[in-house]
Amino acid sequence: MDLSELTSKKNSVLAQILASNYLPEIEEIRVNFLGKNGVITSYLKQLATVSSSEKAQAGAELNSIKNEVSAALDNKKRFLDQVEIDKKLAFDKLDLTLPARNIPEGKIHPISQVIDEVIAIFGSLGFFVAEGPSIENDFNNFTALNIPLSHPARQMHDTFYLKDGKSPEKMLLRTHTSTVQIRNMQANKPPFRFVSPGRVYRCDWDMTHTPMFHQIEAVLIDKNIHMGHLKSCITEFLKIFFEIDDVPIRFRASYFPFTEPSAEVDIGCAWQGKELIIGKEEKWLEILGCGMVHPNVLRSVGVDPDIYQGFALGMGIERIAMLKYGIGDLRNFFDSDLRWLSHYGFSPFDIPSLIGGLTR
Amino acid sequence: MKFTLSWLKDFLETNATLEEICAKLTVIGLEVEEVINRKEDLADFTVAIIIETKPHPNAEKLQICTVDSGEGMLQIVCGAPNARAGIKVVLAKIDTIIPINSMKIKPVAIRGVDSQGMLCSETELKIGDKEAGIIELPLDAKVGDLFIKYMGLDDPVIEISITPNRGDCLGVYGIARDLAATNIGKLKTLHEPIIKGEFACPIAVKIEDKDAILRFTGRYFKNVKNTQSPDWLKYRLINTGNSSISTLVDITNYISITFGRPLHVYDADKLPKNELVAKRAKKGEKFLALDDKTYTCKEGEVLITSNDEIHGFGGIIGGKLSAVTSETKNVFLESALFDPIEITNTGRAHQIDTSARYRFERNVDPLFVDKGQIIASSMIIDLCGGQVSESVDVGNNDFKNSKIIFPLSLVKTLGGVTLKKEKIIEILLSLGFEVKDLGENLDLTVPSWRNSDIIIKEDIVEEVIRINGYDQVDLAPLPNISPFACRILTYRQLAKTRVRRSLAKNGYFELLTWSFMNQKLAKYFGPVNEDLVLANPISSELDYMRPSIIPNLLTALKKNKARSFNSAALFEIGPVFDKVIANNDRIVVSGIKYGEDVAKNIHTRPRKVDIFDVKADIFDFINECGFNPANLRIDSKEVPVWAHPSKSSSIKIGNVLIGFMGEVHPKVLSGFDISDQVYAFEVDIDLLPEAKSKKGKKPLPTYSDFQVIERDFAFLVDSDVPSSQIVQSAYAADKKLIKNVTIFDLYKGDKIDKEKKSIAISVKIEPSDRTLTDKEIEEISQNIINNVNKNCGGVLRN
């Protein structure tokens, strides 16, 4: 059996396959050469006529040619398929510069955020959170805090009163969160270690005062607490809150009816153009008031001042928020301006913690 | 409290600099608020004399002055009406900077005439408020001299804030004493003049009501001259923000500022009778005071009268009728002691703020009544001439200093400072205490000027550590709490945080609004409770404790709408008020949503937000708080007053009402002048059931690997059957196997009965231990159909 003609046919088919760039053409070649009525089939039919001694060799050669062409066809088909896919993908091109779908974005108010920050710090120092009501009686707001009716300190507070005709005494809106001190100490037994954040009210409204604002107060009453503990608690707090290890702190003597001795605390800062930089020792800014709880206050809540003593400190949330976040105008906090809230508000995922820094 | 450095140095011998003195004042509790040191600002200004003036050819109001600066003649154009030849003036030469506007003087032509400098007014130099006219210096001022040598301007002014307990530091002398205790200087011995009365006092002094006035002393002066004060006195007063009125008045002010001792001078010739009587007012009596106002007295107020004519609110303000003038010849000087509470009450009632009231309220030194009178008398004789009478003195004179037994250990155990006994004694002695050493304790006599402030042993600790310096208190680590429970926040406190962050995640902005609101708008949220109206609101629009936060959110919506926010979601967590007495505020979360769900964009067509958006947000935060929102009851029978009656509902857990949600009533919206549809909710955070902490544990999972079957059903039910009832009925068909029931279609319309609606549900059946047979599935399906039929009257649609 002469396969030389087939070999030359094979070569020409391989050349055709190589040259073709059209999938149907490749299919046509496959049918013509390998198909039921194709070239190889016709040779296979002839194989029956050859002698058995030649049959084996001729069969092997035929098979080899068939495989060679089949492989070439497969390769080309795979190649052309890929080209086809590439072409189709290229045609489907999507403009990824189009905007992303909208994800609604809300914000946490800076005051809530700062309260959470302060709680995180005092929490780490072992202080629990205690709360109390906005509407208070005179005893909790003044008398129990060693501020008798005639005391000049009462003039420092511009108190809101309710018209309320039913209560035996005139009810008022608390002027400080120190009322929670009284409530919490009356209801529990010493030692005490708590912070109380909340709304407070004073009848004053101008550039630097709003009729409502927020305070947070920390109280620690135990058997051997002194000014040194107060100083370290405040130092620790201010370092963590402002995230500055060596923030300059100044304690100076002051007066509050509910503490003795009393102090006010300043932090060092500097103006750089319009920006206030905390942590420079150039100018002092008042940040909080504090002192050792006055024995009369302890007595008013039934705690024996000869056994227990301790400290209280209080500060304005708005003030520390303004200092930390460079907020210029107090009134904006209560303005409900979404532009301002977008700018100064916090992401819901900004949950203050001491392990990753208090803020971003 | 303002004073000058030289004033302080009259009593304090010190080499310390101004800065050192100020720093020390602040740390000992006398906080420096401002230091005005004009030495630098005014260093370049000099004394000059106007030689001649001639009119400006091109301007009617300007003059051309020839000025002798001491270094030569200058031509200066000046607009001051008092510019005239012969007066001594303050000259700003070329390159001098003017304090009021920080402008540098340059050679200029003013309306075509050259001007080589400027003649200055008080306002331009920031030393006074006389705007019209240039400063006229005394005629003996030396031309070419530095201006600051005149008018006491080279004396720095220090302003400190005095806490209400430190009445003793409302006098320069007291401040000097406090400073001396810190060893920054030495307190000079106070020179006490001796006054010998030349005649008996012709004015009889009486106390009609014993409690009205504690002590009443004084002297009579004959033939005084009440003119201008000498420069040193005048300028000290002016530079510390007081005015110089006349020598007699200036002397009383000087004694008040120097020693914190208020005095009053009466023109004795204007008293109707030779008497001054301290007594209580009858209701309605009229009093013409020095401030030219007529006050109507309240019953029992303390008055100084003469022949029943009122000449003073004791210790607060004197009377116009006996005011001293430049013609005054004979005067009575009063030095008295009043009860601080009486002073406060009268002062508050009539809103009279005087330096006398301020000092008496903060307790003056009861033992300085005479000394103050004597020092003032000596000044009157020196500066006004005339003859002085003997002293008159009535009232209680037996003041007793208070005593404290002070345990020395307290300096360490309360103050946190280790100090030697000698140091503690030294500090207390220099503050004026009498000290007796008892070993472990000190027996202390409190100085009269601190009598009302220093009462208990803790007060002594403050004195010692404040003078020693708070910076000397060493840090002591806080004691550990053991056992330390890691949960600082209660469930309810934590719930607030969870709700807040959940809503912010869902696109809400957190607001903080006033706890009070406009009473007129509050009526949309229920009847007004008169008890919750503020007696003294800051404005009539903030006169009522809010019964709900929604009104404030609506107000905020309106504001932001005006700032072009056409869609937004707002919320606030805070107190609302329905009663006066409570142990804690009722804390609610309120939110509103309006506008469209997304901004205009390429991917989706924005749609109007609706109540189901809001419902999703509520469910999300309820879920965050650990309560399965599927167990909430949405009850549309009970709806809030602020909401659309048929598009709102209450939210309940069992029978407990925890809140409301719904479309805001059109009537309310029009009351707030809002044209959008607004969807709102308000939920009592405190009423959420406390989810007990499982300490992180979760039940074992119940999902299985067997095939999940989904079956859809459409039911025809009466229109008013709540869809939740159909869902619940489907669930009830097999509580074990049915894992989910979802409504996916709701139809009302032509194709069905008008009174009916069609609801399609998809039910997910999940076997736990084997694949279900067709028969079993068919059985569950039939149960669902039966249940819906039985509970809701639903009929399966074909």
mmCIF file with all atom_site columns, N, CA and C in Angstrom, chain A residues 213-253:
data_model
loop_
_atom_site.group_PDB
_atom_site.id
_atom_site.type_symbol
_atom_site.label_atom_id
_atom_site.label_alt_id
_atom_site.label_comp_id
_atom_site.label_asym_id
_atom_site.label_entity_id
_atom_site.label_seq_id
_atom_site.pdbx_PDB_ins_code
_atom_site.Cartn_x
_atom_site.Cartn_y
_atom_site.Cartn_z
_atom_site.occupancy
_atom_site.B_iso_or_equiv
_atom_site.pdbx_formal_charge
_atom_site.auth_seq_id
_atom_site.auth_comp_id
_atom_site.auth_asym_id
_atom_site.auth_atom_id
_atom_site.pdbx_PDB_model_num
ATOM 1   N N  . PHE A 1 213 ? -25.579 72.189 77.488  1.00 0.00 ? 213 PHE A N  1
ATOM 2   C CA . PHE A 1 213 ? -24.296 71.640 77.053  1.00 0.00 ? 213 PHE A CA 1
ATOM 3   C C  . PHE A 1 213 ? -24.049 70.353 77.827  1.00 0.00 ? 213 PHE A C  1
ATOM 4   N N  . HIS A 1 214 ? -22.885 69.765 77.672  1.00 0.00 ? 214 HIS A N  1
ATOM 5   C CA . HIS A 1 214 ? -22.622 68.459 78.282  1.00 0.00 ? 214 HIS A CA 1
ATOM 6   C C  . HIS A 1 214 ? -21.425 68.522 79.216  1.00 0.00 ? 214 HIS A C  1
ATOM 7   N N  . GLN A 1 215 ? -21.544 67.772 80.303  1.00 0.00 ? 215 GLN A N  1
ATOM 8   C CA . GLN A 1 215 ? -20.420 67.656 81.227  1.00 0.00 ? 215 GLN A CA 1
ATOM 9   C C  . GLN A 1 215 ? -20.155 66.192 81.484  1.00 0.00 ? 215 GLN A C  1
ATOM 10  N N  . ILE A 1 216 ? -18.954 65.915 81.957  1.00 0.00 ? 216 ILE A N  1
ATOM 11  C CA . ILE A 1 216 ? -18.701 64.582 82.483  1.00 0.00 ? 216 ILE A CA 1
ATOM 12  C C  . ILE A 1 216 ? -17.948 64.754 83.780  1.00 0.00 ? 216 ILE A C  1
ATOM 13  N N  . GLU A 1 217 ? -18.315 63.967 84.753  1.00 0.00 ? 217 GLU A N  1
ATOM 14  C CA . GLU A 1 217 ? -17.718 64.099 86.064  1.00 0.00 ? 217 GLU A CA 1
ATOM 15  C C  . GLU A 1 217 ? -17.201 62.724 86.491  1.00 0.00 ? 217 GLU A C  1
ATOM 16  N N  . ALA A 1 218 ? -16.032 62.684 87.102  1.00 0.00 ? 218 ALA A N  1
ATOM 17  C CA . ALA A 1 218 ? -15.506 61.414 87.608  1.00 0.00 ? 218 ALA A CA 1
ATOM 18  C C  . ALA A 1 218 ? -15.329 61.526 89.115  1.00 0.00 ? 218 ALA A C  1
ATOM 19  N N  . VAL A 1 219 ? -15.703 60.483 89.818  1.00 0.00 ? 219 VAL A N  1
ATOM 20  C CA . VAL A 1 219 ? -15.631 60.493 91.281  1.00 0.00 ? 219 VAL A CA 1
ATOM 21  C C  . VAL A 1 219 ? -14.951 59.216 91.758  1.00 0.00 ? 219 VAL A C  1
ATOM 22  N N  . LEU A 1 220 ? -13.999 59.371 92.663  1.00 0.00 ? 220 LEU A N  1
ATOM 23  C CA . LEU A 1 220 ? -13.371 58.213 93.295  1.00 0.00 ? 220 LEU A CA 1
ATOM 24  C C  . LEU A 1 220 ? -13.316 58.465 94.796  1.00 0.00 ? 220 LEU A C  1
ATOM 25  N N  . ILE A 1 221 ? -14.069 57.672 95.547  1.00 0.00 ? 221 ILE A N  1
ATOM 26  C CA . ILE A 1 221 ? -14.087 57.803 97.012  1.00 0.00 ? 221 ILE A CA 1
ATOM 27  C C  . ILE A 1 221 ? -13.670 56.465 97.597  1.00 0.00 ? 221 ILE A C  1
ATOM 28  N N  . ASP A 1 222 ? -12.626 56.514 98.412  1.00 0.00 ? 222 ASP A N  1
ATOM 29  C CA . ASP A 1 222 ? -12.183 55.282 99.073  1.00 0.00 ? 222 ASP A CA 1
ATOM 30  C C  . ASP A 1 222 ? -11.514 55.696 100.376 1.00 0.00 ? 222 ASP A C  1
ATOM 31  N N  . LYS A 1 223 ? -10.731 54.777 100.965 1.00 0.00 ? 223 LYS A N  1
ATOM 32  C CA . LYS A 1 223 ? -10.231 55.123 102.286 1.00 0.00 ? 223 LYS A CA 1
ATOM 33  C C  . LYS A 1 223 ? -8.979  56.000 102.285 1.00 0.00 ? 223 LYS A C  1
ATOM 34  N N  . ASN A 1 224 ? -8.094  55.837 101.319 1.00 0.00 ? 224 ASN A N  1
ATOM 35  C CA . ASN A 1 224 ? -6.828  56.578 101.407 1.00 0.00 ? 224 ASN A CA 1
ATOM 36  C C  . ASN A 1 224 ? -6.521  57.400 100.163 1.00 0.00 ? 224 ASN A C  1
ATOM 37  N N  . ILE A 1 225 ? -7.536  57.993 99.606  1.00 0.00 ? 225 ILE A N  1
ATOM 38  C CA . ILE A 1 225 ? -7.319  58.732 98.359  1.00 0.00 ? 225 ILE A CA 1
ATOM 39  C C  . ILE A 1 225 ? -6.904  60.173 98.673  1.00 0.00 ? 225 ILE A C  1
ATOM 40  N N  . HIS A 1 226 ? -5.857  60.659 98.010  1.00 0.00 ? 226 HIS A N  1
ATOM 41  C CA . HIS A 1 226 ? -5.442  62.053 98.227  1.00 0.00 ? 226 HIS A CA 1
ATOM 42  C C  . HIS A 1 226 ? -5.175  62.760 96.909  1.00 0.00 ? 226 HIS A C  1
ATOM 43  N N  . MET A 1 227 ? -4.687  64.002 97.018  1.00 0.00 ? 227 MET A N  1
ATOM 44  C CA . MET A 1 227 ? -4.459  64.838 95.839  1.00 0.00 ? 227 MET A CA 1
ATOM 45  C C  . MET A 1 227 ? -3.516  64.181 94.816  1.00 0.00 ? 227 MET A C  1
ATOM 46  N N  . GLY A 1 228 ? -2.600  63.368 95.318  1.00 0.00 ? 228 GLY A N  1
ATOM 47  C CA . GLY A 1 228 ? -1.659  62.696 94.413  1.00 0.00 ? 228 GLY A CA 1
ATOM 48  C C  . GLY A 1 228 ? -2.385  61.757 93.460  1.00 0.00 ? 228 GLY A C  1
ATOM 49  N N  . HIS A 1 229 ? -3.418  61.074 93.980  1.00 0.00 ? 229 HIS A N  1
ATOM 50  C CA . HIS A 1 229 ? -4.214  60.186 93.116  1.00 0.00 ? 229 HIS A CA 1
ATOM 51  C C  . HIS A 1 229 ? -4.995  60.997 92.099  1.00 0.00 ? 229 HIS A C  1
ATOM 52  N N  . LEU A 1 230 ? -5.532  62.117 92.564  1.00 0.00 ? 230 LEU A N  1
ATOM 53  C CA . LEU A 1 230 ? -6.274  62.990 91.650  1.00 0.00 ? 230 LEU A CA 1
ATOM 54  C C  . LEU A 1 230 ? -5.372  63.444 90.513  1.00 0.00 ? 230 LEU A C  1
ATOM 55  N N  . LYS A 1 231 ? -4.163  63.872 90.878  1.00 0.00 ? 231 LYS A N  1
ATOM 56  C CA . LYS A 1 231 ? -3.244  64.358 89.843  1.00 0.00 ? 231 LYS A CA 1
ATOM 57  C C  . LYS A 1 231 ? -2.891  63.257 88.843  1.00 0.00 ? 231 LYS A C  1
ATOM 58  N N  . SER A 1 232 ? -2.664  62.057 89.343  1.00 0.00 ? 232 SER A N  1
ATOM 59  C CA . SER A 1 232 ? -2.266  60.999 88.406  1.00 0.00 ? 232 SER A CA 1
ATOM 60  C C  . SER A 1 232 ? -3.438  60.586 87.535  1.00 0.00 ? 232 SER A C  1
ATOM 61  N N  . CYS A 1 233 ? -4.644  60.594 88.094  1.00 0.00 ? 233 CYS A N  1
ATOM 62  C CA . CYS A 1 233 ? -5.822  60.236 87.302  1.00 0.00 ? 233 CYS A CA 1
ATOM 63  C C  . CYS A 1 233 ? -6.012  61.233 86.158  1.00 0.00 ? 233 CYS A C  1
ATOM 64  N N  . ILE A 1 234 ? -5.881  62.517 86.491  1.00 0.00 ? 234 ILE A N  1
ATOM 65  C CA . ILE A 1 234 ? -6.080  63.555 85.464  1.00 0.00 ? 234 ILE A CA 1
ATOM 66  C C  . ILE A 1 234 ? -4.956  63.510 84.428  1.00 0.00 ? 234 ILE A C  1
ATOM 67  N N  . THR A 1 235 ? -3.729  63.326 84.902  1.00 0.00 ? 235 THR A N  1
ATOM 68  C CA . THR A 1 235 ? -2.599  63.269 83.990  1.00 0.00 ? 235 THR A CA 1
ATOM 69  C C  . THR A 1 235 ? -2.779  62.117 82.992  1.00 0.00 ? 235 THR A C  1
ATOM 70  N N  . GLU A 1 236 ? -3.153  60.971 83.545  1.00 0.00 ? 236 GLU A N  1
ATOM 71  C CA . GLU A 1 236 ? -3.374  59.786 82.717  1.00 0.00 ? 236 GLU A CA 1
ATOM 72  C C  . GLU A 1 236 ? -4.475  60.067 81.681  1.00 0.00 ? 236 GLU A C  1
ATOM 73  N N  . PHE A 1 237 ? -5.563  60.617 82.182  1.00 0.00 ? 237 PHE A N  1
ATOM 74  C CA . PHE A 1 237 ? -6.689  60.892 81.295  1.00 0.00 ? 237 PHE A CA 1
ATOM 75  C C  . PHE A 1 237 ? -6.273  61.833 80.166  1.00 0.00 ? 237 PHE A C  1
ATOM 76  N N  . LEU A 1 238 ? -5.634  62.937 80.508  1.00 0.00 ? 238 LEU A N  1
ATOM 77  C CA . LEU A 1 238 ? -5.320  63.938 79.480  1.00 0.00 ? 238 LEU A CA 1
ATOM 78  C C  . LEU A 1 238 ? -4.342  63.396 78.446  1.00 0.00 ? 238 LEU A C  1
ATOM 79  N N  . LYS A 1 239 ? -3.372  62.576 78.918  1.00 0.00 ? 239 LYS A N  1
ATOM 80  C CA . LYS A 1 239 ? -2.421  61.966 77.983  1.00 0.00 ? 239 LYS A CA 1
ATOM 81  C C  . LYS A 1 239 ? -3.156  61.103 76.975  1.00 0.00 ? 239 LYS A C  1
ATOM 82  N N  . ILE A 1 240 ? -4.032  60.256 77.482  1.00 0.00 ? 240 ILE A N  1
ATOM 83  C CA . ILE A 1 240 ? -4.707  59.321 76.573  1.00 0.00 ? 240 ILE A CA 1
ATOM 84  C C  . ILE A 1 240 ? -5.689  60.082 75.683  1.00 0.00 ? 240 ILE A C  1
ATOM 85  N N  . PHE A 1 241 ? -6.411  61.023 76.284  1.00 0.00 ? 241 PHE A N  1
ATOM 86  C CA . PHE A 1 241 ? -7.443  61.713 75.506  1.00 0.00 ? 241 PHE A CA 1
ATOM 87  C C  . PHE A 1 241 ? -6.826  62.507 74.360  1.00 0.00 ? 241 PHE A C  1
ATOM 88  N N  . PHE A 1 242 ? -5.773  63.259 74.651  1.00 0.00 ? 242 PHE A N  1
ATOM 89  C CA . PHE A 1 242 ? -5.175  64.068 73.582  1.00 0.00 ? 242 PHE A CA 1
ATOM 90  C C  . PHE A 1 242 ? -4.147  63.270 72.777  1.00 0.00 ? 242 PHE A C  1
ATOM 91  N N  . GLU A 1 243 ? -3.894  62.041 73.192  1.00 0.00 ? 243 GLU A N  1
ATOM 92  C CA . GLU A 1 243 ? -2.968  61.161 72.498  1.00 0.00 ? 243 GLU A CA 1
ATOM 93  C C  . GLU A 1 243 ? -1.590  61.808 72.370  1.00 0.00 ? 243 GLU A C  1
ATOM 94  N N  . ILE A 1 244 ? -1.182  62.447 73.482  1.00 0.00 ? 244 ILE A N  1
ATOM 95  C CA . ILE A 1 244 ? 0.138   63.089 73.544  1.00 0.00 ? 244 ILE A CA 1
ATOM 96  C C  . ILE A 1 244 ? 0.788   62.649 74.857  1.00 0.00 ? 244 ILE A C  1
ATOM 97  N N  . ASP A 1 245 ? 1.909   61.958 74.763  1.00 0.00 ? 245 ASP A N  1
ATOM 98  C CA . ASP A 1 245 ? 2.526   61.388 75.963  1.00 0.00 ? 245 ASP A CA 1
ATOM 99  C C  . ASP A 1 245 ? 2.997   62.431 76.961  1.00 0.00 ? 245 ASP A C  1
ATOM 100 N N  . ASP A 1 246 ? 3.482   63.559 76.436  1.00 0.00 ? 246 ASP A N  1
ATOM 101 C CA . ASP A 1 246 ? 4.067   64.539 77.361  1.00 0.00 ? 246 ASP A CA 1
ATOM 102 C C  . ASP A 1 246 ? 3.293   65.851 77.321  1.00 0.00 ? 246 ASP A C  1
ATOM 103 N N  . VAL A 1 247 ? 1.959   65.733 77.303  1.00 0.00 ? 247 VAL A N  1
ATOM 104 C CA . VAL A 1 247 ? 1.139   66.956 77.278  1.00 0.00 ? 247 VAL A CA 1
ATOM 105 C C  . VAL A 1 247 ? 1.404   67.772 78.548  1.00 0.00 ? 247 VAL A C  1
ATOM 106 N N  . PRO A 1 248 ? 1.777   69.060 78.393  1.00 0.00 ? 248 PRO A N  1
ATOM 107 C CA . PRO A 1 248 ? 2.064   69.869 79.588  1.00 0.00 ? 248 PRO A CA 1
ATOM 108 C C  . PRO A 1 248 ? 0.780   70.126 80.372  1.00 0.00 ? 248 PRO A C  1
ATOM 109 N N  . ILE A 1 249 ? 0.828   69.871 81.667  1.00 0.00 ? 249 ILE A N  1
ATOM 110 C CA . ILE A 1 249 ? -0.357  70.018 82.520  1.00 0.00 ? 249 ILE A CA 1
ATOM 111 C C  . ILE A 1 249 ? 0.000   70.904 83.703  1.00 0.00 ? 249 ILE A C  1
ATOM 112 N N  . ARG A 1 250 ? -0.886  71.852 84.024  1.00 0.00 ? 250 ARG A N  1
ATOM 113 C CA . ARG A 1 250 ? -0.649  72.725 85.170  1.00 0.00 ? 250 ARG A CA 1
ATOM 114 C C  . ARG A 1 250 ? -1.845  72.658 86.114  1.00 0.00 ? 250 ARG A C  1
ATOM 115 N N  . PHE A 1 251 ? -1.574  72.385 87.380  1.00 0.00 ? 251 PHE A N  1
ATOM 116 C CA . PHE A 1 251 ? -2.617  72.407 88.410  1.00 0.00 ? 251 PHE A CA 1
ATOM 117 C C  . PHE A 1 251 ? -2.492  73.717 89.161  1.00 0.00 ? 251 PHE A C  1
ATOM 118 N N  . ARG A 1 252 ? -3.605  74.410 89.303  1.00 0.00 ? 252 ARG A N  1
ATOM 119 C CA . ARG A 1 252 ? -3.548  75.631 90.114  1.00 0.00 ? 252 ARG A CA 1
ATOM 120 C C  . ARG A 1 252 ? -4.735  75.690 91.068  1.00 0.00 ? 252 ARG A C  1
ATOM 121 N N  . ALA A 1 253 ? -4.523  76.407 92.164  1.00 0.00 ? 253 ALA A N  1
ATOM 122 C CA . ALA A 1 253 ? -5.550  76.461 93.209  1.00 0.00 ? 253 ALA A CA 1
ATOM 123 C C  . ALA A 1 253 ? -6.798  77.157 92.688  1.00 0.00 ? 253 ALA A C  1
#
